[in-house]
Coordinates of N, CA and C and ligand atoms in Angstrom, one line a residue:
X1 N 24.2 -32.7 3.5 CA 25.1 -32.2 3.9 C 25.3 -31.1 3.4
X2 N 25.5 -29.8 4.6 CA 26.1 -29.1 4.0 C 27.5 -28.4 3.4
X3 N 27.6 -27.8 2.5 CA 28.5 -27.4 1.8 C 29.7 -26.5 2.4
X4 N 31.1 -26.5 2.7 CA 32.1 -25.4 3.1 C 33.0 -24.6 2.2
X5 N 33.4 -23.5 1.9 CA 33.9 -23.2 1.0 C 35.2 -22.7 1.4
X6 N 36.2 -23.8 0.7 CA 37.6 -23.6 1.2 C 38.5 -23.1 0.1
X7 N 39.8 -22.5 0.4 CA 40.7 -22.3 -0.5 C 41.8 -22.4 -0.6
X8 N 42.5 -23.8 -0.9 CA 44.2 -24.2 -0.8 C 44.7 -24.1 -2.0
X9 N 46.0 -23.9 -2.3 CA 47.2 -23.9 -3.2 C 47.0 -25.6 -3.3
X10 N 46.9 -25.7 -4.4 CA 47.1 -27.1 -5.3 C 48.1 -27.2 -6.0
X11 N 49.0 -27.6 -5.9 CA 50.5 -28.2 -6.9 C 51.0 -26.5 -7.6
X12 N 50.7 -25.8 -6.6 CA 51.3 -24.1 -7.2 C 49.7 -23.3 -7.5
X13 N 48.6 -23.7 -7.2 CA 47.4 -23.2 -8.1 C 46.6 -22.8 -7.5
X14 N 46.1 -21.6 -7.1 CA 45.2 -21.3 -6.1 C 43.8 -21.9 -6.0
X15 N 43.0 -22.7 -5.5 CA 42.2 -23.1 -6.2 C 40.6 -22.8 -4.7
X16 N 39.8 -23.2 -5.0 CA 38.3 -22.8 -4.4 C 37.1 -23.7 -4.0
X17 N 36.8 -24.7 -3.5 CA 35.9 -25.8 -3.7 C 35.0 -25.6 -2.7
X18 N 34.5 -26.1 -2.9 CA 32.5 -26.0 -1.9 C 33.1 -28.1 -1.4
X19 N 33.4 -28.4 -0.5 CA 32.9 -29.9 -0.1 C 32.2 -29.7 1.9
X20 N 31.6 -30.5 1.2 CA 30.8 -31.5 2.6 C 31.9 -31.7 4.0
X21 N 31.5 -31.3 4.6 CA 32.0 -31.4 6.1 C 32.8 -32.3 6.2
X22 N 32.3 -33.7 5.8 CA 32.7 -34.8 6.3 C 33.8 -36.1 4.7
X23 N 34.0 -35.3 4.2 CA 34.6 -35.4 3.2 C 36.5 -35.2 3.3
X24 N 37.3 -36.1 2.9 CA 38.7 -35.9 3.1 C 39.2 -35.4 2.2
X25 N 40.4 -35.0 2.4 CA 41.4 -33.9 1.5 C 41.2 -35.3 0.7
X26 N 41.5 -36.5 0.5 CA 41.4 -37.4 -0.4 C 40.5 -37.7 -1.5
X27 N 38.9 -37.3 -1.0 CA 37.6 -37.4 -1.3 C 37.6 -36.5 -2.6
X28 N 38.5 -34.9 -2.1 CA 38.5 -33.6 -2.2 C 39.4 -33.2 -3.6
X29 N 40.2 -34.3 -3.4 CA 41.3 -34.1 -4.6 C 40.9 -35.5 -6.0
X30 N 40.2 -36.5 -5.5 CA 39.8 -37.3 -6.3 C 38.8 -36.9 -7.1
X31 N 37.6 -36.6 -5.8 CA 36.5 -36.2 -6.7 C 35.9 -34.8 -7.3
X32 N 36.7 -34.0 -6.4 CA 36.0 -32.6 -7.3 C 37.2 -31.8 -7.5
X33 N 38.5 -31.9 -7.9 CA 39.4 -31.7 -8.3 C 39.8 -32.3 -9.6
X34 N 39.1 -33.5 -9.7 CA 40.1 -34.6 -10.6 C 41.0 -34.5 -10.5
X35 N 42.0 -35.1 -9.3 CA 43.8 -35.0 -9.6 C 43.6 -36.4 -8.6
X36 N 43.8 -37.5 -10.2 CA 43.4 -38.8 -9.5 C 44.8 -39.5 -9.5
X37 N 46.0 -38.7 -9.5 CA 46.9 -39.8 -9.1 C 47.2 -40.0 -7.6
X38 N 46.7 -39.4 -6.8 CA 47.0 -40.0 -5.5 C 45.7 -41.1 -5.3
X39 N 46.3 -42.3 -4.7 CA 45.5 -43.6 -4.4 C 44.6 -43.7 -3.5
X40 N 43.1 -44.3 -3.6 CA 43.1 -44.8 -2.3 C 43.0 -46.4 -2.0
X41 N 44.1 -46.6 -1.4 CA 44.3 -48.1 -1.3 C 43.4 -48.5 0.3
X42 N 43.3 -47.9 1.3 CA 42.4 -48.4 2.4 C 41.5 -47.4 3.0
X43 N 41.7 -46.4 2.9 CA 40.8 -45.4 3.3 C 40.8 -45.0 5.0
X44 N 42.0 -45.8 5.6 CA 42.2 -45.8 7.0 C 43.5 -46.0 7.4
X45 N 44.3 -44.8 6.8 CA 45.4 -44.4 7.2 C 46.2 -45.7 7.3
X46 N 46.2 -47.2 6.5 CA 47.2 -48.1 6.9 C 48.3 -48.1 5.9
X47 N 48.0 -48.0 4.3 CA 48.9 -48.5 3.6 C 49.4 -46.9 2.6
X48 N 49.6 -45.4 2.7 CA 50.4 -45.1 2.7 C 50.0 -44.2 1.1
X49 N 48.9 -45.0 0.1 CA 48.9 -44.6 -1.1 C 48.2 -43.4 -1.4
X50 N 47.8 -42.6 -0.6 CA 47.2 -41.5 -0.3 C 47.9 -40.2 -0.1
X51 N 49.6 -40.7 -0.1 CA 49.9 -39.9 0.5 C 49.9 -38.7 0.1
X52 N 49.9 -37.3 0.5 CA 50.3 -35.7 -0.1 C 51.2 -35.1 0.4
X53 N 51.6 -33.4 -0.1 CA 52.3 -32.9 1.2 C 51.2 -32.0 1.8
X54 N 51.2 -32.1 3.0 CA 50.4 -30.9 3.5 C 51.0 -29.5 3.9
X55 N 51.2 -28.7 3.9 CA 52.1 -27.6 4.4 C 53.7 -28.5 4.1
X56 N 54.1 -28.7 3.3 CA 55.2 -29.7 3.4 C 55.3 -31.0 3.8
X57 N 54.8 -31.3 4.9 CA 54.7 -32.6 5.2 C 53.9 -33.4 4.6
X58 N 54.5 -34.9 4.8 CA 53.6 -35.6 4.0 C 52.6 -36.0 4.8
X59 N 51.1 -36.5 4.6 CA 50.5 -36.7 5.4 C 49.2 -37.8 4.1
X60 N 48.5 -38.7 5.0 CA 47.8 -39.5 4.7 C 46.8 -38.8 4.4
X61 N 46.0 -38.9 2.7 CA 44.8 -37.6 3.0 C 43.7 -38.3 3.1
X62 N 43.6 -39.5 3.2 CA 42.7 -40.1 4.1 C 42.3 -39.9 5.0
X63 N 43.0 -39.6 6.4 CA 42.9 -39.4 7.6 C 42.8 -37.2 7.5
X64 N 42.6 -36.9 6.8 CA 42.9 -35.4 7.0 C 41.2 -34.7 6.4
X65 N 40.6 -33.8 6.8 CA 39.4 -33.6 6.1 C 39.3 -32.6 5.4
X66 N 38.7 -32.7 4.9 CA 39.2 -31.2 3.3 C 39.2 -30.0 3.8
X67 N 37.7 -29.7 4.6 CA 37.8 -28.6 5.6 C 39.2 -28.0 6.3
X68 N 39.9 -29.1 6.7 CA 40.9 -28.8 7.8 C 42.1 -27.7 6.4
X69 N 41.9 -28.3 5.7 CA 42.9 -27.8 4.1 C 42.7 -26.3 4.2
X70 N 42.2 -25.5 4.7 CA 41.4 -24.1 4.0 C 42.4 -23.4 4.5
X71 N 42.9 -22.6 3.8 CA 44.4 -21.8 3.7 C 45.7 -22.5 3.3
X72 N 45.3 -23.9 3.3 CA 47.1 -25.1 3.2 C 47.2 -24.9 1.7
X73 N 48.8 -25.6 1.6 CA 49.5 -25.4 0.4 C 49.0 -27.6 0.7
X74 N 48.7 -27.5 -0.8 CA 48.7 -29.0 -0.9 C 49.6 -29.4 -2.4
X75 N 50.7 -30.5 -2.0 CA 51.2 -30.8 -3.3 C 50.7 -32.7 -3.2
X76 N 50.4 -32.7 -4.7 CA 49.9 -34.0 -5.2 C 51.1 -34.8 -6.1
X77 N 51.6 -36.0 -6.5 CA 52.6 -36.5 -7.2 C 52.2 -35.2 -8.5
X78 N 51.5 -34.9 -9.2 CA 51.4 -34.2 -10.1 C 52.1 -33.2 -10.1
X79 N 52.6 -32.5 -8.8 CA 53.0 -31.3 -8.7 C 54.5 -31.5 -8.6
X80 N 55.1 -33.0 -8.5 CA 56.5 -32.6 -8.4 C 57.7 -33.0 -9.4
X81 N 56.5 -32.3 -10.4 CA 57.2 -32.3 -12.0 C 57.3 -30.4 -12.2
X82 N 58.7 -30.5 -12.3 CA 58.8 -29.2 -12.9 C 58.6 -28.3 -14.1
X83 N 57.8 -28.1 -14.4 CA 58.0 -27.7 -16.3 C 58.1 -28.3 -16.5
X84 N 57.0 -29.7 -16.8 CA 57.3 -30.4 -17.5 C 58.4 -31.8 -17.2
X85 N 59.6 -31.6 -16.4 CA 60.6 -32.4 -15.9 C 60.3 -33.2 -15.0
X86 N 60.4 -34.2 -15.0 CA 60.3 -35.1 -13.7 C 61.6 -34.8 -13.1
X87 N 60.7 -34.8 -11.3 CA 61.8 -34.8 -10.3 C 62.6 -35.8 -10.2
X88 N 64.0 -35.3 -9.9 CA 65.1 -37.0 -9.7 C 64.6 -37.9 -9.3
X89 N 63.7 -37.9 -7.5 CA 63.1 -39.1 -7.5 C 61.9 -40.1 -8.5
X90 N 61.7 -39.0 -9.3 CA 60.7 -39.8 -10.2 C 61.4 -40.6 -11.4
X91 N 62.2 -40.0 -11.7 CA 63.0 -40.4 -13.1 C 63.7 -41.1 -12.2
X92 N 64.1 -41.2 -10.8 CA 65.4 -42.3 -10.5 C 64.7 -44.1 -10.3
X93 N 63.4 -43.5 -9.7 CA 62.1 -44.9 -10.1 C 61.9 -45.7 -10.8
X94 N 61.9 -44.9 -12.1 CA 61.7 -45.7 -13.2 C 62.8 -46.1 -13.5
X95 N 63.9 -45.3 -13.6 CA 65.6 -46.2 -14.2 C 66.0 -47.5 -13.4
X96 N 64.8 -47.5 -12.1 CA 66.0 -48.6 -10.8 C 64.9 -49.6 -10.9
X97 N 63.8 -49.6 -11.8 CA 62.1 -50.6 -11.8 C 61.8 -51.1 -10.5
X98 N 61.5 -49.5 -10.1 CA 60.8 -49.5 -8.7 C 59.2 -49.5 -9.0
X99 N 58.9 -49.1 -10.0 CA 57.5 -49.3 -10.0 C 57.1 -50.7 -10.7
X100 N 56.1 -51.5 -10.3 CA 55.6 -52.5 -10.8 C 53.8 -52.5 -11.5
X101 N 53.1 -52.8 -10.1 CA 51.5 -51.9 -10.6 C 51.4 -50.8 -10.3
X102 N 52.2 -49.8 -9.3 CA 52.1 -48.6 -9.5 C 51.1 -48.1 -8.7
X103 N 50.5 -48.8 -8.2 CA 49.5 -48.2 -7.2 C 50.1 -47.7 -5.5
X104 N 51.3 -47.9 -5.2 CA 52.0 -47.5 -4.3 C 52.6 -46.0 -4.9
X105 N 52.9 -45.8 -5.6 CA 54.1 -44.8 -6.4 C 53.6 -43.6 -6.2
X106 N 52.5 -43.2 -6.4 CA 52.7 -41.6 -5.9 C 52.7 -41.5 -4.7
X107 N 52.6 -42.6 -3.3 CA 52.9 -42.2 -2.1 C 54.2 -42.6 -1.5
X108 N 54.6 -43.1 -2.1 CA 56.0 -43.3 -2.3 C 56.9 -42.3 -2.8
X109 N 56.6 -41.6 -4.0 CA 57.9 -40.3 -4.5 C 57.0 -39.1 -3.5
X110 N 56.1 -39.2 -3.1 CA 56.2 -37.8 -2.4 C 56.7 -37.8 -0.9
X111 N 56.3 -39.3 -0.3 CA 57.1 -39.3 1.2 C 58.9 -39.4 0.6
X112 N 59.4 -39.6 -0.2 CA 60.6 -39.6 -0.7 C 61.3 -38.5 -1.5
X113 N 60.1 -37.7 -1.9 CA 60.5 -36.5 -2.1 C 60.5 -35.6 -0.8
X114 N 59.9 -35.5 0.0 CA 59.8 -34.9 1.5 C 61.1 -35.3 2.0
X115 N 61.7 -36.8 1.9 CA 62.7 -36.9 2.9 C 63.8 -36.2 1.7
X116 N 64.1 -36.4 1.1 CA 65.0 -35.3 0.2 C 65.1 -34.1 -0.1
X117 N 63.8 -33.1 0.5 CA 64.0 -32.1 1.0 C 64.5 -31.7 1.9
X118 N 64.2 -32.4 3.2 CA 64.6 -32.3 4.6 C 66.3 -32.4 4.7
X119 N 66.3 -33.6 3.9 CA 67.6 -34.4 4.2 C 68.3 -34.9 2.7
X120 N 69.0 -34.3 2.2 CA 69.3 -34.3 0.8 C 70.5 -35.6 0.6
X121 N 71.1 -36.2 1.8 CA 71.9 -37.3 2.0 C 71.7 -39.0 2.9
X122 N 70.4 -38.9 2.6 CA 70.0 -39.6 3.4 C 70.3 -41.4 3.6
X123 N 70.9 -42.0 4.9 CA 71.1 -43.2 5.0 C 70.0 -44.1 4.4
X124 N 70.8 -45.2 4.7 CA 69.9 -46.4 4.2 C 68.3 -46.6 4.9
X125 N 69.0 -46.1 6.0 CA 68.0 -46.6 7.4 C 67.2 -45.4 7.6
X126 N 67.3 -44.0 7.2 CA 67.0 -43.2 7.5 C 65.8 -43.0 6.1
X127 N 66.2 -43.5 4.8 CA 65.0 -43.9 3.4 C 64.0 -44.9 4.3
X128 N 64.7 -45.9 4.6 CA 63.5 -46.9 5.3 C 62.6 -46.5 6.2
X129 N 63.1 -45.4 7.4 CA 62.5 -44.8 7.9 C 61.1 -43.8 7.3
X130 N 61.6 -43.1 6.3 CA 61.0 -42.2 5.8 C 59.8 -43.0 4.8
X131 N 59.9 -44.3 4.6 CA 59.1 -45.1 3.3 C 58.0 -46.1 4.2
X132 N 58.5 -45.9 5.6 CA 58.0 -46.8 6.5 C 56.2 -47.0 6.3
X133 N 55.6 -46.0 6.3 CA 53.9 -45.7 6.0 C 53.7 -46.2 4.8
X134 N 54.6 -46.4 3.6 CA 54.1 -46.7 2.2 C 53.7 -48.1 2.2
X135 N 53.2 -48.9 1.8 CA 53.2 -50.2 1.7 C 53.7 -50.5 -0.2
X136 N 54.4 -51.2 -0.3 CA 54.0 -51.9 -1.9 C 54.2 -53.5 -1.8
X137 N 53.0 -53.7 -2.2 CA 53.0 -55.1 -2.2 C 53.7 -56.1 -3.3
X138 N 54.4 -55.0 -4.3 CA 54.6 -55.8 -5.7 C 56.2 -55.9 -5.7
X139 N 57.0 -54.6 -5.5 CA 58.3 -54.5 -5.3 C 59.5 -55.3 -4.3
X140 N 58.7 -55.8 -3.3 CA 60.2 -56.3 -2.2 C 60.6 -54.8 -1.8
X141 N 61.1 -53.6 -2.2 CA 61.2 -52.7 -1.5 C 62.8 -52.0 -2.3
X142 N 63.4 -53.1 -2.9 CA 64.7 -53.1 -2.7 C 65.0 -51.7 -3.8
X143 N 64.2 -51.8 -4.8 CA 64.6 -51.0 -6.2 C 63.4 -49.4 -5.3
X144 N 62.9 -49.9 -5.1 CA 62.2 -48.3 -4.6 C 64.2 -47.4 -3.7
X145 N 64.1 -48.3 -3.0 CA 65.4 -47.7 -1.4 C 66.6 -47.3 -2.8
X146 N 66.6 -48.3 -3.6 CA 68.0 -48.1 -4.4 C 67.6 -46.8 -5.4
X147 N 66.3 -46.2 -5.8 CA 66.1 -45.0 -6.7 C 65.9 -43.9 -5.6
X148 N 65.9 -43.9 -4.8 CA 66.1 -42.9 -3.4 C 67.2 -42.6 -3.1
X149 N 68.3 -43.7 -3.3 CA 69.6 -43.3 -2.8 C 70.2 -42.6 -4.3
X150 N 69.5 -43.2 -5.7 CA 70.2 -42.6 -6.9 C 69.8 -41.2 -6.8
X151 N 68.1 -40.8 -6.5 CA 67.8 -39.4 -6.2 C 68.7 -38.9 -5.6
X152 N 69.1 -39.2 -4.6 CA 69.7 -38.6 -3.7 C 71.0 -38.2 -4.5
X153 N 72.0 -39.3 -5.1 CA 73.6 -39.0 -5.8 C 73.2 -37.9 -6.9
X154 N 72.0 -37.5 -7.6 CA 71.7 -36.5 -8.5 C 71.6 -35.1 -7.4
X155 N 71.0 -35.3 -6.5 CA 70.5 -34.1 -5.9 C 71.7 -33.2 -5.2
X156 N 72.5 -34.7 -4.7 CA 73.7 -33.5 -3.8 C 74.8 -33.5 -5.1
Ligands
FES201 S1 43.8 -44.4 1.7 FE1 45.3 -43.5 3.1 S2 46.4 -44.1 4.3 FE2 45.7 -45.8 2.7
FES202 S1 54.3 -51.3 -7.3 FE1 52.7 -52.4 -6.9 S2 51.7 -51.7 -4.6 FE2 54.1 -51.4 -5.0

């Protein structure tokens, strides 16, 4: 398989990567760049565990080809903290007990962070809509939703 050289900004750092044309963004993140916070739950766009920000929008990174990310800006869960300080939604999800096995958590955090960036005071319905693509087998969602509400209260 031919390799393609691409450049992207990942969590604020410029990266150059040689990737096979059939690799996904998720594969490139985990296998080439060793950024493993982003999880692979289903590889088919169903679970949201692989959610990252691509040019500011949450996407399932298992459904995006790496070569499509040439020139793009990508943010993973590792990029949410600012100088070692957790983002409000990261702090809130810990305090609310919204993490159990943690497998869904990176994707949930990215979707919640994107919501709060575009809508700092979401309603409960808007929070549910924003998280509809992030499946969680453990928490029943209640504590996750409470965490997003708490993070919104910190931000406003
Ligand atoms: S691993 Fe991408 S949506 Fe499940
Ligand atoms: S905390 Fe286990 S899947 Fe969400």
